[in-house]
PDB file of C-alpha atoms in Angstrom:
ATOM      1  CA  UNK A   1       0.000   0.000   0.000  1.00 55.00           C
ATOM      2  CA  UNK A   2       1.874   3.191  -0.936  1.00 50.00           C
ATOM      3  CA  UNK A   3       1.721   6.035   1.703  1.00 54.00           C
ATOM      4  CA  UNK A   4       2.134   9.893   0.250  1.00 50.00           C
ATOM      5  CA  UNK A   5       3.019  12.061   3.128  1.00 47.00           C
ATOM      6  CA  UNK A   6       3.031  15.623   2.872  1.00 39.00           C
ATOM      7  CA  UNK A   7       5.876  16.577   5.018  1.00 45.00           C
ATOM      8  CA  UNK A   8       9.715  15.755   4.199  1.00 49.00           C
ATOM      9  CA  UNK A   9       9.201  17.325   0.853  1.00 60.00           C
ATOM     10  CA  UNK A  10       6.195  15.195  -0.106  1.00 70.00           C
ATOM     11  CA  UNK A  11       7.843  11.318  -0.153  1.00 81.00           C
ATOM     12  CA  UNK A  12       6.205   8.533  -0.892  1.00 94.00           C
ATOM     13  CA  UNK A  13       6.691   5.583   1.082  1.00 97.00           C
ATOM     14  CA  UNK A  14       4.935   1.615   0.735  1.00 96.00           C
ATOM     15  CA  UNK A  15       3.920  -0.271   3.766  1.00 97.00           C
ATOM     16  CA  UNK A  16       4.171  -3.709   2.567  1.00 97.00           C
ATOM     17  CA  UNK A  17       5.469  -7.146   4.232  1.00 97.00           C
ATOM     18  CA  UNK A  18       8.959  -8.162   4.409  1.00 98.00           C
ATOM     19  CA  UNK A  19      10.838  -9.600   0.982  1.00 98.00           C
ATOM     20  CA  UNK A  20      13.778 -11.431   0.648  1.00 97.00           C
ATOM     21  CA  UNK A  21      15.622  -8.347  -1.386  1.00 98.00           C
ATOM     22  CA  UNK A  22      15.022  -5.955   1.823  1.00 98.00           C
ATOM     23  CA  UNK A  23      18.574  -7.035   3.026  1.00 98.00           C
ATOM     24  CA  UNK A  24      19.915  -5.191  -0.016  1.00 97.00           C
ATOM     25  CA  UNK A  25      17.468  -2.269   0.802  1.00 98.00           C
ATOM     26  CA  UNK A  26      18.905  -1.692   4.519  1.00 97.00           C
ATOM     27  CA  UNK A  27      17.078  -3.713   6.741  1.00 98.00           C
ATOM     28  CA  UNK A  28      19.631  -5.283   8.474  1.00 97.00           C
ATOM     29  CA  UNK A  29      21.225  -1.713   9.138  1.00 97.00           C
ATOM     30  CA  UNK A  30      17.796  -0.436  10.273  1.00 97.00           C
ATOM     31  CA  UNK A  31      17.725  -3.283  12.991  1.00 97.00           C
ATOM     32  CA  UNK A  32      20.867  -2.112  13.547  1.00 96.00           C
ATOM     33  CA  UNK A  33      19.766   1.206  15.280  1.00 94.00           C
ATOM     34  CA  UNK A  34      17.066  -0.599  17.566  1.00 93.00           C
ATOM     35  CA  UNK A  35      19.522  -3.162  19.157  1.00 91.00           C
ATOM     36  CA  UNK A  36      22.595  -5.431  18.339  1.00 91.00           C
ATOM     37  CA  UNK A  37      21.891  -7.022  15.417  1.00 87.00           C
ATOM     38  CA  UNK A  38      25.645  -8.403  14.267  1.00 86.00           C
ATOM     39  CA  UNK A  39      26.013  -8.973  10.152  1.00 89.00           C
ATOM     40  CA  UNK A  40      23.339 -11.626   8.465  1.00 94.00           C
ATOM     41  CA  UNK A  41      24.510 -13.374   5.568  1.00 96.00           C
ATOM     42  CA  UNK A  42      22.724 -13.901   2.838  1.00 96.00           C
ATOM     43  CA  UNK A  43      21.844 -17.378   3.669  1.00 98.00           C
ATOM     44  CA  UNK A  44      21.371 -16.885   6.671  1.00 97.00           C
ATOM     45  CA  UNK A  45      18.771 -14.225   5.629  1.00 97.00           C
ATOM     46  CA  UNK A  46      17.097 -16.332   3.399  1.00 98.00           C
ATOM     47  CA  UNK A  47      16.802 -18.941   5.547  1.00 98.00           C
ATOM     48  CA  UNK A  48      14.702 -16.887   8.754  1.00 98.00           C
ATOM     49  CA  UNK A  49      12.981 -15.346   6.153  1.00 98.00           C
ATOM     50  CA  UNK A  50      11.663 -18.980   4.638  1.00 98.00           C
ATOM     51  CA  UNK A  51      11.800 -19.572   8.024  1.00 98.00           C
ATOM     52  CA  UNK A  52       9.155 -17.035   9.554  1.00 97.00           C
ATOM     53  CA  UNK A  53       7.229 -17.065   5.895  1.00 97.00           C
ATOM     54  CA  UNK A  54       6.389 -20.655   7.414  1.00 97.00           C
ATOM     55  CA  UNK A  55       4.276 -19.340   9.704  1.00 97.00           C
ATOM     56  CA  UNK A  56       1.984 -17.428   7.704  1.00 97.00           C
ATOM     57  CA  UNK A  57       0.044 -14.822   8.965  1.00 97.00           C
ATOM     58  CA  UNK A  58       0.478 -15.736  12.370  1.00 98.00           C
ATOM     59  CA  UNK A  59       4.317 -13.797  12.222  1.00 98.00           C
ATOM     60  CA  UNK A  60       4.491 -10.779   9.809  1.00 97.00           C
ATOM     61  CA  UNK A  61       7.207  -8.456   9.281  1.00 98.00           C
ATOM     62  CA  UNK A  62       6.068  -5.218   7.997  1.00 98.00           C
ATOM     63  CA  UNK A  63       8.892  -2.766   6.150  1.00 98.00           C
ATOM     64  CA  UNK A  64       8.090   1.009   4.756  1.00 98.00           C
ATOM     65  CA  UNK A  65      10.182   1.507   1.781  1.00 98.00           C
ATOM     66  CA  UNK A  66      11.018   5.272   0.610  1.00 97.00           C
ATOM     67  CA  UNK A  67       9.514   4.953  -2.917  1.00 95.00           C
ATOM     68  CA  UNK A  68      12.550   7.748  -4.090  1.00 94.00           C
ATOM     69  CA  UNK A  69      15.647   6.066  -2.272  1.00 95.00           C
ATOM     70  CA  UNK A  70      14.516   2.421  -2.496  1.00 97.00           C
ATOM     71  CA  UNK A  71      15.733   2.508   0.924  1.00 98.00           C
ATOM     72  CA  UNK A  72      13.969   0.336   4.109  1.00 99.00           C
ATOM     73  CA  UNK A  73      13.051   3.132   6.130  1.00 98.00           C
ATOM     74  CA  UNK A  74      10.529   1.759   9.478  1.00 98.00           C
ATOM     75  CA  UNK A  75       9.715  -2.139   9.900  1.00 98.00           C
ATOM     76  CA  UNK A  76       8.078  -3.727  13.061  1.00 98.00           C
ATOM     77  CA  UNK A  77       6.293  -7.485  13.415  1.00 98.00           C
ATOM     78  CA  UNK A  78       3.518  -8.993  14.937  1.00 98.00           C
ATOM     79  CA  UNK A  79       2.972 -12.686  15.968  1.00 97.00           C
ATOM     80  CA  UNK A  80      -0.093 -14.085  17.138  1.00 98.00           C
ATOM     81  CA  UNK A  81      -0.293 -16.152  20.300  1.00 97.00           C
ATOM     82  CA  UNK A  82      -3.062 -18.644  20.702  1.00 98.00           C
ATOM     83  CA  UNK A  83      -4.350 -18.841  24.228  1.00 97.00           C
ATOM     84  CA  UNK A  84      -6.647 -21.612  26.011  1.00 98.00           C
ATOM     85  CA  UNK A  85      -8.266 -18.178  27.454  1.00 97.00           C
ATOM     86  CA  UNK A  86     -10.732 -15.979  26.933  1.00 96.00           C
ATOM     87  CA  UNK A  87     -12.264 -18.544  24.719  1.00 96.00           C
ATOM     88  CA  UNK A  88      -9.038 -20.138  23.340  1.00 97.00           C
ATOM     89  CA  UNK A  89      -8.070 -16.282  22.290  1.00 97.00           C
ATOM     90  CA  UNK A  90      -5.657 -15.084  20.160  1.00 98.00           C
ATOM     91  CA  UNK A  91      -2.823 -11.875  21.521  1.00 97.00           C
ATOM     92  CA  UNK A  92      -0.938 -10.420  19.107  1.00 97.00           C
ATOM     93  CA  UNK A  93       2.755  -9.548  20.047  1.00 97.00           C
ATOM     94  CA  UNK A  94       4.289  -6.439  18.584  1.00 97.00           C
ATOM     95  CA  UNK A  95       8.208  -6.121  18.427  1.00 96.00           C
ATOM     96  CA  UNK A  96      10.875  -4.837  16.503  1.00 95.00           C
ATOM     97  CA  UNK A  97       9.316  -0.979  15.923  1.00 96.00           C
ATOM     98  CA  UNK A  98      12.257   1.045  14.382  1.00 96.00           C
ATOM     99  CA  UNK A  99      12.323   3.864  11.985  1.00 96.00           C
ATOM    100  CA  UNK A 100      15.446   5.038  10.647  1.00 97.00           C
ATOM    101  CA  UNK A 101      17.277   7.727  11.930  1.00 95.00           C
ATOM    102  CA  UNK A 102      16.901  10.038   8.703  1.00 94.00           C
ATOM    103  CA  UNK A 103      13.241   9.291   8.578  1.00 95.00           C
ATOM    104  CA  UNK A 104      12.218  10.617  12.495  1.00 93.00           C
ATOM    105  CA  UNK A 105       9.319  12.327  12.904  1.00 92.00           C
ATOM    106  CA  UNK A 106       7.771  11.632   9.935  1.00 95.00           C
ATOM    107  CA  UNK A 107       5.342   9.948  11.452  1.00 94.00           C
ATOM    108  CA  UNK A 108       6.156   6.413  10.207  1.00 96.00           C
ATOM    109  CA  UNK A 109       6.662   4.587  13.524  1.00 94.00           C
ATOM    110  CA  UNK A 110       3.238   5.610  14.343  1.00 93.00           C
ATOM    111  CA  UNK A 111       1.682   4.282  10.451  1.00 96.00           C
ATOM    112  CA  UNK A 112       3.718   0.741  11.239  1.00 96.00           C
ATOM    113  CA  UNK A 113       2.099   0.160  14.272  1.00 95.00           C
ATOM    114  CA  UNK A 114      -1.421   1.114  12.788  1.00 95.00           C
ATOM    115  CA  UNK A 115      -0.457  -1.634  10.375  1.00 96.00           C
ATOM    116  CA  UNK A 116       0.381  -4.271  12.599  1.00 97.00           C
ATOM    117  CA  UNK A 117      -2.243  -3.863  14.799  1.00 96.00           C
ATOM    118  CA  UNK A 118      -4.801  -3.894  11.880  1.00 96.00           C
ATOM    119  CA  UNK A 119      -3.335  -7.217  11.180  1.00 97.00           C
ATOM    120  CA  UNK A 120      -3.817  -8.392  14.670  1.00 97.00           C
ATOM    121  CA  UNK A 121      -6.708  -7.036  14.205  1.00 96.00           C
ATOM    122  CA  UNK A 122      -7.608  -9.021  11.531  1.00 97.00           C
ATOM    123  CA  UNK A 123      -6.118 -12.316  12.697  1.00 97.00           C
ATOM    124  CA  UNK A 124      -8.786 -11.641  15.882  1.00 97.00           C
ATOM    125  CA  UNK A 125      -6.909 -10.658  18.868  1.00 97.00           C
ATOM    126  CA  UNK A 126      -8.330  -9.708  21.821  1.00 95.00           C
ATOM    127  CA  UNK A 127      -5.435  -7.443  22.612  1.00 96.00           C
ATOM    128  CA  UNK A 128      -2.060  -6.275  21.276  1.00 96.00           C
ATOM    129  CA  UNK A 129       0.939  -5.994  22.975  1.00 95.00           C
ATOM    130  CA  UNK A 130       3.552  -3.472  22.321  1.00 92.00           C
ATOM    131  CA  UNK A 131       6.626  -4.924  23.549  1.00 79.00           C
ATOM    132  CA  UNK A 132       9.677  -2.460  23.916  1.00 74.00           C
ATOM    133  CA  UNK A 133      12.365  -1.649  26.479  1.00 69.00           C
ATOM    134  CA  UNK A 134      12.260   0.167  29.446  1.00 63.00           C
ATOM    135  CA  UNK A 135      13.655   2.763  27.969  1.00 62.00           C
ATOM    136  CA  UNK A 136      11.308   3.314  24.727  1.00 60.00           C
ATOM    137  CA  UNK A 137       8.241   2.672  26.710  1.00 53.00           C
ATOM    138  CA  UNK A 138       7.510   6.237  27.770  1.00 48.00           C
ATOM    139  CA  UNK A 139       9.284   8.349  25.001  1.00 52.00           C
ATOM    140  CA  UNK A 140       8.429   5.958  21.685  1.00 50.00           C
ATOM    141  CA  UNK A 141       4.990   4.505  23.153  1.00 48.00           C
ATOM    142  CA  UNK A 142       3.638   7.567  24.250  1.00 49.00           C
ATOM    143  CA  UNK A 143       4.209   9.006  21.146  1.00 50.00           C
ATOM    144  CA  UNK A 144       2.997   6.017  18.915  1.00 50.00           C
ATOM    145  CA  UNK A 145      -0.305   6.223  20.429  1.00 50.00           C
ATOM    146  CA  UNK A 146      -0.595   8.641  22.870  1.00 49.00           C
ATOM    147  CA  UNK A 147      -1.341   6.590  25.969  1.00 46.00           C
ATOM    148  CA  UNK A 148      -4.624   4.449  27.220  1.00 50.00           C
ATOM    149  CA  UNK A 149      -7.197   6.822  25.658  1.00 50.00           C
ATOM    150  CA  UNK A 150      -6.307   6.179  21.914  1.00 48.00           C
ATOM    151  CA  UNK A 151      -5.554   2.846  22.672  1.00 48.00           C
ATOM    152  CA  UNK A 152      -9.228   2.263  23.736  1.00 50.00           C
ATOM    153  CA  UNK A 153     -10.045   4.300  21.126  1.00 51.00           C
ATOM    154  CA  UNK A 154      -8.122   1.518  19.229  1.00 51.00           C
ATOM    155  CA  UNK A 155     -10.866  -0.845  20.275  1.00 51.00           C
ATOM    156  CA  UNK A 156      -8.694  -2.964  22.562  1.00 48.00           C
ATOM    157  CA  UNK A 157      -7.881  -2.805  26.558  1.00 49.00           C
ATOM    158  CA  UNK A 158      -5.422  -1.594  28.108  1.00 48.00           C
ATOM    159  CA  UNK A 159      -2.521  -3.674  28.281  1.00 49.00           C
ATOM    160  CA  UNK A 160       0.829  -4.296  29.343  1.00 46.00           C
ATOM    161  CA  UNK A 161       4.342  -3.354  28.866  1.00 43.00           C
ATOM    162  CA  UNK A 162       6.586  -5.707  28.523  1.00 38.00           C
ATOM    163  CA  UNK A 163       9.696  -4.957  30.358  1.00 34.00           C
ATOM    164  CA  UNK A 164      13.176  -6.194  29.582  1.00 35.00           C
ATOM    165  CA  UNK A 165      15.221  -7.747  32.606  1.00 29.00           C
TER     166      UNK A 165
END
């Protein structure tokens, strides 16, 4: 789905899923700036990529590309947990939010999420979980969504944090 954004000097960017070629487009870079993510080989690349493709929509990895620089510019992924709860339930897990440092406030971090929880969303989940560090919970969450109210609004309940040890 291409994205035009006004701002930036009216970019273009496409929210898509994850494809094998991404390496070449940055991705591993981008990962880079969220936490240590040492050098993937090709196969290696190709491999969790088959991998996580296994799993259908139950895993996703979302990417935004920047339609003028070919360049992997945000990615995130859900999974979906299936519970024995809330009438065997489904939760799906967001990770992985990072938008690249040239990109910032741009408001992509914020269209990834939307994405990902759409697909959980979609898959049925009674909540989503944002999963970050201690760290990113107040500064990135807060901005992602801007706190309980929207994520009501959001049509799911409030949730949990995840926190790192």
């Amino acid at each position: 789905m291409h994205v035009g954004h006004s701002s930036g000097g009216g970019k273009k960017f496409e929210v898509r899923k994850l494809e094998i070629s991404d390496k070449s487009k940055g991705f591993i870079e981008l990962l880079q700036q969220l936490t240590v993510c040492d050098s993937v080989s090709d196969k290696e690349f190709e491999e969790r990529f088959h991998e996580i493709s296994c799993y259908g929509n139950d895993h996703i990895v979302y990417v935004i590309e920047d339609d003028s620089s070919g360049k992997i510019v945000a990615t995130g992924s859900v999974f979906v947990e299936k519970k024995f709860i809330r009438n065997c339930g489904k939760v799906g897990h967001i990770e992985d939010v990072v938008v690249d440092s040239s990109a910032r406030g741009l408001q992509l971090g914020k269209k990834i999420v939307e994405f990902l929880v759409g697909h959980a969303r979609s898959m049925g989940c009674y909540k989503v979980i944002l999963d970050c560090s201690i760290e990113n919970r107040v500064s990135r969450s807060a901005r992602l969504y801007s706190g309980r109210r929207r994520h009501q609004q959001s049509g799911f309940t409030t949730g949990a944090f995840t926190v790192d040890s």
